[in-house]
PDB file of C-alpha atoms in Angstrom:
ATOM      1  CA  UNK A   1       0.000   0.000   0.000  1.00  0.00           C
ATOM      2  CA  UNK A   2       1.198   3.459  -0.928  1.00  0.00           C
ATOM      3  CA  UNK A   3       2.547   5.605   1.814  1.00  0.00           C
ATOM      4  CA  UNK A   4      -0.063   8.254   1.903  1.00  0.00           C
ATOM      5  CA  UNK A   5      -2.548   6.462   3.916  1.00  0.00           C
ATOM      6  CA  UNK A   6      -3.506   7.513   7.499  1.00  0.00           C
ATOM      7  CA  UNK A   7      -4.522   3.591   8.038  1.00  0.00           C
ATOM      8  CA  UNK A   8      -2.295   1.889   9.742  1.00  0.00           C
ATOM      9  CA  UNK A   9      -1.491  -1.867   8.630  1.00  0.00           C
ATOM     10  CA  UNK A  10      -3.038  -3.595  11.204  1.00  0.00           C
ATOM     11  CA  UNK A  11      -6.369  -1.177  10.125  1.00  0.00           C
ATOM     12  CA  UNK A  12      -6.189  -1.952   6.701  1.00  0.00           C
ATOM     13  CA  UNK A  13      -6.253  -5.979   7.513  1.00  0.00           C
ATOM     14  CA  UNK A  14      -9.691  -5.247   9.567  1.00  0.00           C
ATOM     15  CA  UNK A  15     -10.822  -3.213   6.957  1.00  0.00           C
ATOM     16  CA  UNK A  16     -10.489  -5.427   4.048  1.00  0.00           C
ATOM     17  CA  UNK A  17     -11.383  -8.683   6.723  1.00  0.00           C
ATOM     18  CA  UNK A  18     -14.693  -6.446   7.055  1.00  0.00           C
ATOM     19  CA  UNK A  19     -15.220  -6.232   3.424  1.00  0.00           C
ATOM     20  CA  UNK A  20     -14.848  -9.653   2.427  1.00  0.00           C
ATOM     21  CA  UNK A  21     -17.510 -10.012   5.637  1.00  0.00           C
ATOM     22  CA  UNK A  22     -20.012  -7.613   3.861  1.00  0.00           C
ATOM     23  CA  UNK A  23     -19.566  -4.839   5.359  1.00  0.00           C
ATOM     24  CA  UNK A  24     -19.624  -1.112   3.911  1.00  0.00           C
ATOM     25  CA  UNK A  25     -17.697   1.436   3.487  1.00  0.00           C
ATOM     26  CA  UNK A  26     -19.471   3.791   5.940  1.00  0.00           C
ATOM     27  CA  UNK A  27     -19.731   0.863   8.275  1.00  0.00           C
ATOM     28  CA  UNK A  28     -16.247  -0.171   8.325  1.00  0.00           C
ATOM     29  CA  UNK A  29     -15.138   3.495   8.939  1.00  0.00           C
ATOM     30  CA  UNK A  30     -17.313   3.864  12.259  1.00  0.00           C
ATOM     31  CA  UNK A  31     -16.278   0.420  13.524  1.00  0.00           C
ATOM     32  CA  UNK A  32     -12.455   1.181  12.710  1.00  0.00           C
ATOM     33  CA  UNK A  33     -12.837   5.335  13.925  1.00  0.00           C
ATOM     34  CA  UNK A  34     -11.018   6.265  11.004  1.00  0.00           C
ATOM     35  CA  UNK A  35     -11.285   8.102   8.135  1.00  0.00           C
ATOM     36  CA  UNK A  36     -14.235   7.665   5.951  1.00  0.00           C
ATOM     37  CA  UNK A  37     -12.198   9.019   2.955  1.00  0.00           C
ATOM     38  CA  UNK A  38      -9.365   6.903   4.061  1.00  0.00           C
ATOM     39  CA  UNK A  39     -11.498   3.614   3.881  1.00  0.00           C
ATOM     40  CA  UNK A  40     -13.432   4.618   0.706  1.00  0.00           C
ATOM     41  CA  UNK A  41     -10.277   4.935  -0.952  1.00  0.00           C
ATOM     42  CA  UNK A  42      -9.144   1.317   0.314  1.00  0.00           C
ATOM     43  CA  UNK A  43     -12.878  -0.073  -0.373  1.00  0.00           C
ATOM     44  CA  UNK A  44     -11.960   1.240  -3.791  1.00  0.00           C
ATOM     45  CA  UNK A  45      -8.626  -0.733  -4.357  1.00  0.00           C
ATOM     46  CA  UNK A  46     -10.068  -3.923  -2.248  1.00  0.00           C
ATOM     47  CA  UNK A  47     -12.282  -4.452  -5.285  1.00  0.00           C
ATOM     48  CA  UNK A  48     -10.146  -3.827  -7.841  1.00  0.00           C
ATOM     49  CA  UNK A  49      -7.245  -6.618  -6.086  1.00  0.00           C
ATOM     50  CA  UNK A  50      -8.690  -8.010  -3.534  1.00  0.00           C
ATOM     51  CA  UNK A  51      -6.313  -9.163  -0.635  1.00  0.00           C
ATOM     52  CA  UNK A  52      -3.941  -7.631  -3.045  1.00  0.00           C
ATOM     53  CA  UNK A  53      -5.309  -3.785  -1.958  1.00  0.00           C
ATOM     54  CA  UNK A  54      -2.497  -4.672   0.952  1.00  0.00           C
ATOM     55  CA  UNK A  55       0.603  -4.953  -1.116  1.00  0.00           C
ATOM     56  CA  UNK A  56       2.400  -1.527  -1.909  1.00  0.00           C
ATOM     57  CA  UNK A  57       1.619  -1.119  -6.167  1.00  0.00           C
ATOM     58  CA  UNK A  58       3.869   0.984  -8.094  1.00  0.00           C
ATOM     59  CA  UNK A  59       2.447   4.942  -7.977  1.00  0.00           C
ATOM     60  CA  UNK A  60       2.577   7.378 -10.826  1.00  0.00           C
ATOM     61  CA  UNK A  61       2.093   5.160 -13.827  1.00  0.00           C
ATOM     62  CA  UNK A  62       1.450   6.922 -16.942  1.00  0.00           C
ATOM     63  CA  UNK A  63      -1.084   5.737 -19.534  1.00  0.00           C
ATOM     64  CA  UNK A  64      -1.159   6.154 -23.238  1.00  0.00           C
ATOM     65  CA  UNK A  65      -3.649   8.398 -25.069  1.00  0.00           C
ATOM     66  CA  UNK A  66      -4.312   5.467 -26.898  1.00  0.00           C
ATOM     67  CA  UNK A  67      -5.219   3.277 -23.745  1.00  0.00           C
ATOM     68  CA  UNK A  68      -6.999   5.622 -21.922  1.00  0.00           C
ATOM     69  CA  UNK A  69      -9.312   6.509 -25.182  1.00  0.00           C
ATOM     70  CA  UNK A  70     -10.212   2.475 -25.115  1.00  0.00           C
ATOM     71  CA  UNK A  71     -10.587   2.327 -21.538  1.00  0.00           C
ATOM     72  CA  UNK A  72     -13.253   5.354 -21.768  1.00  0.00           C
ATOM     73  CA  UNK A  73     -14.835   3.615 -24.616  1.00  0.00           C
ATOM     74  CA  UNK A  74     -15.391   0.075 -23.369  1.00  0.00           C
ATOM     75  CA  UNK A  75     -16.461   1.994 -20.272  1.00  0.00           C
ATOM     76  CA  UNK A  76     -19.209   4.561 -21.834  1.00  0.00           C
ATOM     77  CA  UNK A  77     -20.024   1.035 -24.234  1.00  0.00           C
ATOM     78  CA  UNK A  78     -21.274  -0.106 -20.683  1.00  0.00           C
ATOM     79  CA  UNK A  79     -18.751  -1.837 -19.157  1.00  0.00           C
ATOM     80  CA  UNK A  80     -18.536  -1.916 -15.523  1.00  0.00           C
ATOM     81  CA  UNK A  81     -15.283  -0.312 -14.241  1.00  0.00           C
ATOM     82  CA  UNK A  82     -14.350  -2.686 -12.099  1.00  0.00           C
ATOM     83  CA  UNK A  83     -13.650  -5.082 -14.248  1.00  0.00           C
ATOM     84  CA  UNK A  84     -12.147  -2.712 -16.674  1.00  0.00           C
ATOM     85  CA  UNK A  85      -9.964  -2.049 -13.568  1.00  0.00           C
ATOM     86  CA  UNK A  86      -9.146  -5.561 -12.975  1.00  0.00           C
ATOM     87  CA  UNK A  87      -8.413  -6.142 -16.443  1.00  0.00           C
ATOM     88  CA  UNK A  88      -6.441  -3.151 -16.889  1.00  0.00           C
ATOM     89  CA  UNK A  89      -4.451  -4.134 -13.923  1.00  0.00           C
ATOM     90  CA  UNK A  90      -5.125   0.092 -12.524  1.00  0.00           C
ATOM     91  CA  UNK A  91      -5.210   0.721  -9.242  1.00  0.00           C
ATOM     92  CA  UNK A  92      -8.831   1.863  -9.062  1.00  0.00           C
ATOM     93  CA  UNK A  93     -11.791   2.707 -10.808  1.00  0.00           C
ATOM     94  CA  UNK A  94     -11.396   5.946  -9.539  1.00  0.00           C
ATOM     95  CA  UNK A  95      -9.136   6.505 -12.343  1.00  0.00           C
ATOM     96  CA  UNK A  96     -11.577   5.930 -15.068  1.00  0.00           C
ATOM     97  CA  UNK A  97     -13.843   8.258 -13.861  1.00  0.00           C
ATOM     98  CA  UNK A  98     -12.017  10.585 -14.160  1.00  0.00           C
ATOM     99  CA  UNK A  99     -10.873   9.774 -17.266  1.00  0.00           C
ATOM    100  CA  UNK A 100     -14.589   9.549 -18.396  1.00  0.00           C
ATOM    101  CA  UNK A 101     -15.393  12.922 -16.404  1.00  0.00           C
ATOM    102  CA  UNK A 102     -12.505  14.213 -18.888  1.00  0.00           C
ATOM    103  CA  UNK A 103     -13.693  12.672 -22.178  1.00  0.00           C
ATOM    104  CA  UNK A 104     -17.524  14.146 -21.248  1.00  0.00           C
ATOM    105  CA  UNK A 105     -16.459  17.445 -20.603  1.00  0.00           C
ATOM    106  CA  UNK A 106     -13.420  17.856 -23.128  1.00  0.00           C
ATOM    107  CA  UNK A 107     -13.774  15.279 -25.946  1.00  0.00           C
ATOM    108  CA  UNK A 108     -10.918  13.475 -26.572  1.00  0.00           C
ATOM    109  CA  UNK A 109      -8.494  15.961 -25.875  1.00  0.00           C
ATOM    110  CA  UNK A 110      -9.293  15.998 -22.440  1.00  0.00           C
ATOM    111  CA  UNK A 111      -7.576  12.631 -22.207  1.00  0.00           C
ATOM    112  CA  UNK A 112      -4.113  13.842 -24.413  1.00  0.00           C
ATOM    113  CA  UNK A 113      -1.093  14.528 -22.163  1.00  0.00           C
ATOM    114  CA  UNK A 114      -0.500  17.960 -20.899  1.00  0.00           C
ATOM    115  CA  UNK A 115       2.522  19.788 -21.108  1.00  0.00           C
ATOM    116  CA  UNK A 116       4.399  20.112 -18.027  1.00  0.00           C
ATOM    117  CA  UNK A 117       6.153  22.774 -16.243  1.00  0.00           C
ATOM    118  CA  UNK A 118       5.173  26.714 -16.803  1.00  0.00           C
ATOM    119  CA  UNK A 119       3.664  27.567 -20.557  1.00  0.00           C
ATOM    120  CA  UNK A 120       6.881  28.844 -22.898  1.00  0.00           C
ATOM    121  CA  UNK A 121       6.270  32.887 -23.162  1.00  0.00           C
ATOM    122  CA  UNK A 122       6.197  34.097 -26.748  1.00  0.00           C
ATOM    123  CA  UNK A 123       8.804  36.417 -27.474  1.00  0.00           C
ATOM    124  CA  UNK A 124       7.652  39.466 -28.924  1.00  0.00           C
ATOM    125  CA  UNK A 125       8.629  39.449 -32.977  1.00  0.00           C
ATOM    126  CA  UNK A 126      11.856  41.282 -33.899  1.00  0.00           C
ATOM    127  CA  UNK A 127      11.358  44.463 -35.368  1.00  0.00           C
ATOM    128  CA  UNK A 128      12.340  44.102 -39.495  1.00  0.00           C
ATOM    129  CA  UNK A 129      15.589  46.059 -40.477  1.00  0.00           C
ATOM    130  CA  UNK A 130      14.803  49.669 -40.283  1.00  0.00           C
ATOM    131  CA  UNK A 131      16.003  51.913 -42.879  1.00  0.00           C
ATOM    132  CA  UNK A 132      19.007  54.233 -42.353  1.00  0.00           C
ATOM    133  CA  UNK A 133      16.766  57.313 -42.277  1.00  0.00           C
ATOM    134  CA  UNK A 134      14.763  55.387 -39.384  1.00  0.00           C
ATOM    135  CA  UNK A 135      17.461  54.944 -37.463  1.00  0.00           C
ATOM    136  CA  UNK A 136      18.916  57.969 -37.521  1.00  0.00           C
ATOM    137  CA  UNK A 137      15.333  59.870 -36.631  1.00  0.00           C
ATOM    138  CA  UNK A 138      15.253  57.737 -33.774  1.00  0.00           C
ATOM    139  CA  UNK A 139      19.003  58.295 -32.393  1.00  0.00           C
ATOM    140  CA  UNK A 140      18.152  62.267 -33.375  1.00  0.00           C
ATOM    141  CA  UNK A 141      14.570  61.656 -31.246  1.00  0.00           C
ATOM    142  CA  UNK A 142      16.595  60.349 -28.167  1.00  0.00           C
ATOM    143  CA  UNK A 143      19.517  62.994 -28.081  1.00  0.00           C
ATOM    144  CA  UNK A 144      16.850  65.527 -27.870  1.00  0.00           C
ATOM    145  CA  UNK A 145      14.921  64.146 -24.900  1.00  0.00           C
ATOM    146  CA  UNK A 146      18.391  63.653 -23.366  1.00  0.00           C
ATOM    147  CA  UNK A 147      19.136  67.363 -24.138  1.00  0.00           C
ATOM    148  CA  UNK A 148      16.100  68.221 -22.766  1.00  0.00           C
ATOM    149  CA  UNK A 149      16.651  66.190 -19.402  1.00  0.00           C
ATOM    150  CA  UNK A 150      19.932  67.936 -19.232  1.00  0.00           C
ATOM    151  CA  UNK A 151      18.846  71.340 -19.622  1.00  0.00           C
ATOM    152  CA  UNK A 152      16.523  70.978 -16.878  1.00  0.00           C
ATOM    153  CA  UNK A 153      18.564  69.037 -14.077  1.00  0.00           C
ATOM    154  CA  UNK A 154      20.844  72.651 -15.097  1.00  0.00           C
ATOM    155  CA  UNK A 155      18.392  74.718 -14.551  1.00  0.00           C
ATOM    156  CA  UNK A 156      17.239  73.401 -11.262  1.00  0.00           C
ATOM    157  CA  UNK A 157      20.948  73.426  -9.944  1.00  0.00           C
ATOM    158  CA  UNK A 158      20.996  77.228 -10.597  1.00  0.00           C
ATOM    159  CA  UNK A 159      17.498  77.844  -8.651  1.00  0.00           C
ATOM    160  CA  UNK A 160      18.997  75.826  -5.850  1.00  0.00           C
ATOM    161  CA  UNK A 161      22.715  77.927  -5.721  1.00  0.00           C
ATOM    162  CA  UNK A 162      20.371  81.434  -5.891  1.00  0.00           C
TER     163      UNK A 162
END
């Protein structure tokens, strides 16, 4: 089991013995005084793998566009995910709905990979080569505001010496 869970092992045993038992999430949760969120999450993986909701599964798996646009599929054809789960080998059904919540909402783009990190910011385009006479109107356009800044920073020296 992943390392996230506030159940400890010995919880997790009575939780899935409770399960197997009949018992329901809700149920399980008040008898244990744990988490209901906790033990939905477990109830969740328990039917996926059975017994096998104990043993640590590898986290972060990436799927496919390819495999999560069949998975969505077979699962909007009617197929129960559970068993699309099982036979998928994922590590809930959780995951296909949101994959499905994606698909609804987004079409199939919803279900492409995103980028990752911060967006790339577009540079702004590069000016084309300005003619000569350009070029020299704007040099001749920023001597004369420096002129201008110069001629007052004078004149306020003098009011200040006076």
């Amino acid at each position: 089991m992943a390392g996230q869970s506030s159940l400890s092992q010995e919880q997790q045993v009575a939780a899935i013995g409770l399960f197997e038992a009949g018992w329901g999430e809700r149920s399980v949760a008040t008898r244990l005084a744990v988490s209901e969120w906790a033990v939905k999450r477990l109830y969740h993986r328990w039917q996926v793998r059975g017994r096998g909701a104990l043993v640590a599964k590898a986290t972060k798996r990436s799927f496919s566009f390819a495999f999560k646009l069949e998975v969505v599929r077979r699962f909007l054809a009617g197929e129960t995910k559970v068993e699309l789960a099982r036979q998928f080998d994922l590590s809930s059904p959780k995951l296909i709905e949101g994959w499905a919540r994606r698909f609804r909402a987004e079409g199939e783009d919803g279900l492409r990979p995103k980028p990752r990190g911060r967006p790339v910011r577009k540079r702004p385009p590069v000016p084309a080569a300005s003619s000569e006479v350009e070029r020299l109107r704007a040099e001749n356009e920023r001597l004369r505001a420096q002129v201008a800044y110069l001629g007052k920073l004078k004149a306020l020296r003098d009011q200040e010496r006076q």
